[in-house]
Tab-separated table of C-alpha atoms in Angstrom:
chain	number	residue	atom	x	y	z
A	1	MET	CA	-81.747	6.179	35.036
A	2	GLY	CA	-78.764	7.057	36.237
A	3	THR	CA	-74.942	6.425	34.973
A	4	GLN	CA	-71.807	4.972	36.606
A	5	VAL	CA	-68.727	5.255	34.939
A	6	VAL	CA	-66.494	2.723	35.638
A	7	GLY	CA	-62.717	2.227	34.807
A	8	TYR	CA	-61.960	-0.825	32.629
A	9	ASP	CA	-58.067	-2.400	31.904
A	10	GLY	CA	-58.479	-5.449	31.905
A	11	THR	CA	-56.817	-5.833	35.093
A	12	ASP	CA	-58.196	-8.194	38.303
A	13	GLY	CA	-58.671	-4.982	40.286
A	14	SER	CA	-60.938	-3.398	37.093
A	15	ARG	CA	-62.695	-6.673	36.256
A	16	ALA	CA	-64.102	-6.488	39.859
A	17	ALA	CA	-65.063	-2.960	40.003
A	18	LEU	CA	-66.745	-3.405	36.370
A	19	ASP	CA	-68.612	-6.735	38.238
A	20	ALA	CA	-69.452	-4.030	41.116
A	21	ALA	CA	-70.551	-1.903	38.936
A	22	VAL	CA	-72.393	-3.913	36.158
A	23	GLY	CA	-74.593	-5.308	39.292
A	24	LEU	CA	-75.112	-2.062	41.438
A	25	ALA	CA	-76.450	-0.413	37.812
A	26	ALA	CA	-78.273	-3.774	37.151
A	27	GLU	CA	-80.301	-3.281	40.305
A	28	LEU	CA	-81.059	0.277	40.032
A	29	GLY	CA	-81.541	0.793	35.964
A	30	ASP	CA	-78.505	2.961	35.423
A	31	GLY	CA	-76.580	3.031	32.119
A	32	VAL	CA	-72.515	2.722	32.929
A	33	VAL	CA	-69.876	4.194	30.709
A	34	VAL	CA	-66.694	1.851	30.386
A	35	VAL	CA	-63.578	3.931	30.431
A	36	PHE	CA	-60.075	3.096	29.355
A	37	ALA	CA	-57.612	5.690	29.455
A	38	HIS	CA	-54.070	6.008	28.599
A	39	VAL	CA	-51.318	8.516	28.431
A	40	THR	CA	-50.245	9.066	24.828
A	41	ASN	CA	-45.899	9.563	24.988
A	42	ARG	CA	-45.394	12.666	22.124
A	43	LEU	CA	-42.055	11.612	20.565
A	44	GLY	CA	-41.923	9.020	17.632
A	45	GLY	CA	-40.158	6.375	16.621
A	46	GLU	CA	-41.205	2.717	18.711
A	47	VAL	CA	-43.105	5.233	21.263
A	48	ARG	CA	-45.383	5.904	18.607
A	49	ASP	CA	-45.092	1.834	17.491
A	50	TYR	CA	-46.540	1.130	21.252
A	51	ASP	CA	-49.105	4.271	21.619
A	52	ASP	CA	-50.104	2.054	18.675
A	53	ALA	CA	-50.255	-1.156	20.864
A	54	VAL	CA	-51.760	0.635	23.893
A	55	ARG	CA	-54.513	1.828	21.485
A	56	GLU	CA	-55.538	-1.827	19.978
A	57	HIS	CA	-55.666	-3.847	23.854
A	58	GLY	CA	-58.262	-0.512	24.877
A	59	ARG	CA	-60.753	-1.248	22.431
A	60	GLY	CA	-59.792	-4.844	22.912
A	61	VAL	CA	-60.317	-4.625	26.729
A	62	LEU	CA	-63.509	-2.495	25.979
A	63	GLU	CA	-65.109	-5.288	23.543
A	64	GLU	CA	-64.891	-7.447	26.542
A	65	ALA	CA	-66.464	-4.983	28.936
A	66	ARG	CA	-69.123	-4.494	26.292
A	67	SER	CA	-70.120	-8.165	26.349
A	68	ILE	CA	-70.575	-8.292	29.912
A	69	ALA	CA	-72.062	-5.472	30.850
A	70	ARG	CA	-74.643	-6.243	27.879
A	71	GLU	CA	-74.589	-9.832	29.159
A	72	ALA	CA	-75.964	-9.051	32.368
A	73	GLY	CA	-79.224	-6.311	30.115
A	74	VAL	CA	-76.976	-3.357	31.242
A	75	GLU	CA	-76.696	-0.603	28.644
A	76	VAL	CA	-73.467	0.254	27.945
A	77	GLU	CA	-71.053	3.144	26.688
A	78	LEU	CA	-67.392	3.510	25.550
A	79	VAL	CA	-65.307	5.526	25.870
A	80	MET	CA	-61.292	5.981	25.117
A	81	ARG	CA	-59.696	8.597	26.196
A	82	GLU	CA	-55.677	10.387	26.323
A	83	LEU	CA	-55.649	11.117	30.362
A	84	SER	CA	-54.253	10.188	33.054
A	85	SER	CA	-56.706	7.981	34.169
A	86	ALA	CA	-58.272	9.370	37.772
A	87	GLU	CA	-58.602	12.327	35.040
A	88	ALA	CA	-60.131	10.400	32.979
A	89	LEU	CA	-62.632	8.665	34.794
A	90	ILE	CA	-64.029	12.876	36.373
A	91	ALA	CA	-63.960	14.258	33.509
A	92	VAL	CA	-66.528	11.298	31.951
A	93	ALA	CA	-67.895	10.999	34.732
A	94	ASP	CA	-69.320	14.779	34.439
A	95	GLU	CA	-70.044	15.236	30.890
A	96	HIS	CA	-72.538	11.926	32.093
A	97	ASP	CA	-73.319	13.649	35.088
A	98	ALA	CA	-73.024	9.892	37.242
A	99	ARG	CA	-74.248	8.832	39.624
A	100	LEU	CA	-70.729	7.778	41.106
A	101	ILE	CA	-67.682	6.684	39.388
A	102	VAL	CA	-65.544	2.942	40.152
A	103	VAL	CA	-62.144	1.889	40.226
A	104	GLY	CA	-60.491	-1.216	40.888
A	105	SER	CA	-58.071	-1.150	43.527
A	106	HIS	CA	-55.279	-3.863	43.944
A	107	GLY	CA	-54.566	-2.941	47.173
A	108	GLU	CA	-51.064	-1.167	47.042
A	109	ARG	CA	-49.044	-0.116	50.438
A	110	PRO	CA	-50.030	2.684	51.717
A	111	LEU	CA	-46.632	4.020	51.069
A	112	LYS	CA	-45.859	3.175	47.425
A	113	SER	CA	-49.938	4.646	47.575
A	114	ALA	CA	-49.219	8.265	48.846
A	115	LEU	CA	-45.554	8.721	46.827
A	116	VAL	CA	-46.324	7.059	43.616
A	117	GLY	CA	-50.393	7.872	43.554
A	118	SER	CA	-52.879	5.398	42.568
A	119	THR	CA	-55.580	5.721	40.909
A	120	PRO	CA	-57.660	5.477	43.636
A	121	THR	CA	-56.203	7.956	45.363
A	122	ARG	CA	-56.339	10.498	43.192
A	123	LEU	CA	-60.111	9.817	42.647
A	124	LEU	CA	-61.175	9.655	46.167
A	125	HIS	CA	-58.902	12.992	46.387
A	126	LEU	CA	-60.354	14.990	43.478
A	127	SER	CA	-63.966	13.606	42.881
A	128	GLU	CA	-66.227	15.940	43.843
A	129	ARG	CA	-68.616	12.429	42.971
A	130	PRO	CA	-69.284	9.241	45.305
A	131	VAL	CA	-66.535	7.255	44.209
A	132	LEU	CA	-66.524	3.184	44.997
A	133	VAL	CA	-63.021	1.773	44.989
A	134	VAL	CA	-63.344	-2.709	44.723
A	135	ARG	CA	-60.244	-4.896	45.765
A	136	ALA	CA	-59.092	-7.249	43.492
A	137	PRO	CA	-59.648	-10.729	44.329
A	138	GLU	CA	-56.527	-12.445	46.372
């Protein structure tokens, strides 16, 4: 059985990616590893409260992803990482020897993507594994 790694944060783009990964996994008999990634700010006070809220949000969206995958009959594992999205997805894919990485796209303008860097763009440049980019519905 193979494994697919998918980034999920509850947005429309990540939902499209999750749906694609789960559908493909069901066809291939693969499992899915769903990753919620976030970068923790090392400052104290209110920032710590924000980080706690982000982690709580992450737990919630991961449970949502578990329900979606299980409903499709796909074996699922949930992972939360304190890394940037691209680095987290690559690390988890390497740990699981994943068949591919699936990620959503919000259709960033090319210039913004080039200047700021989007997760799909970073994955396409950094990953040694195949990357499937799924566009969010309009």
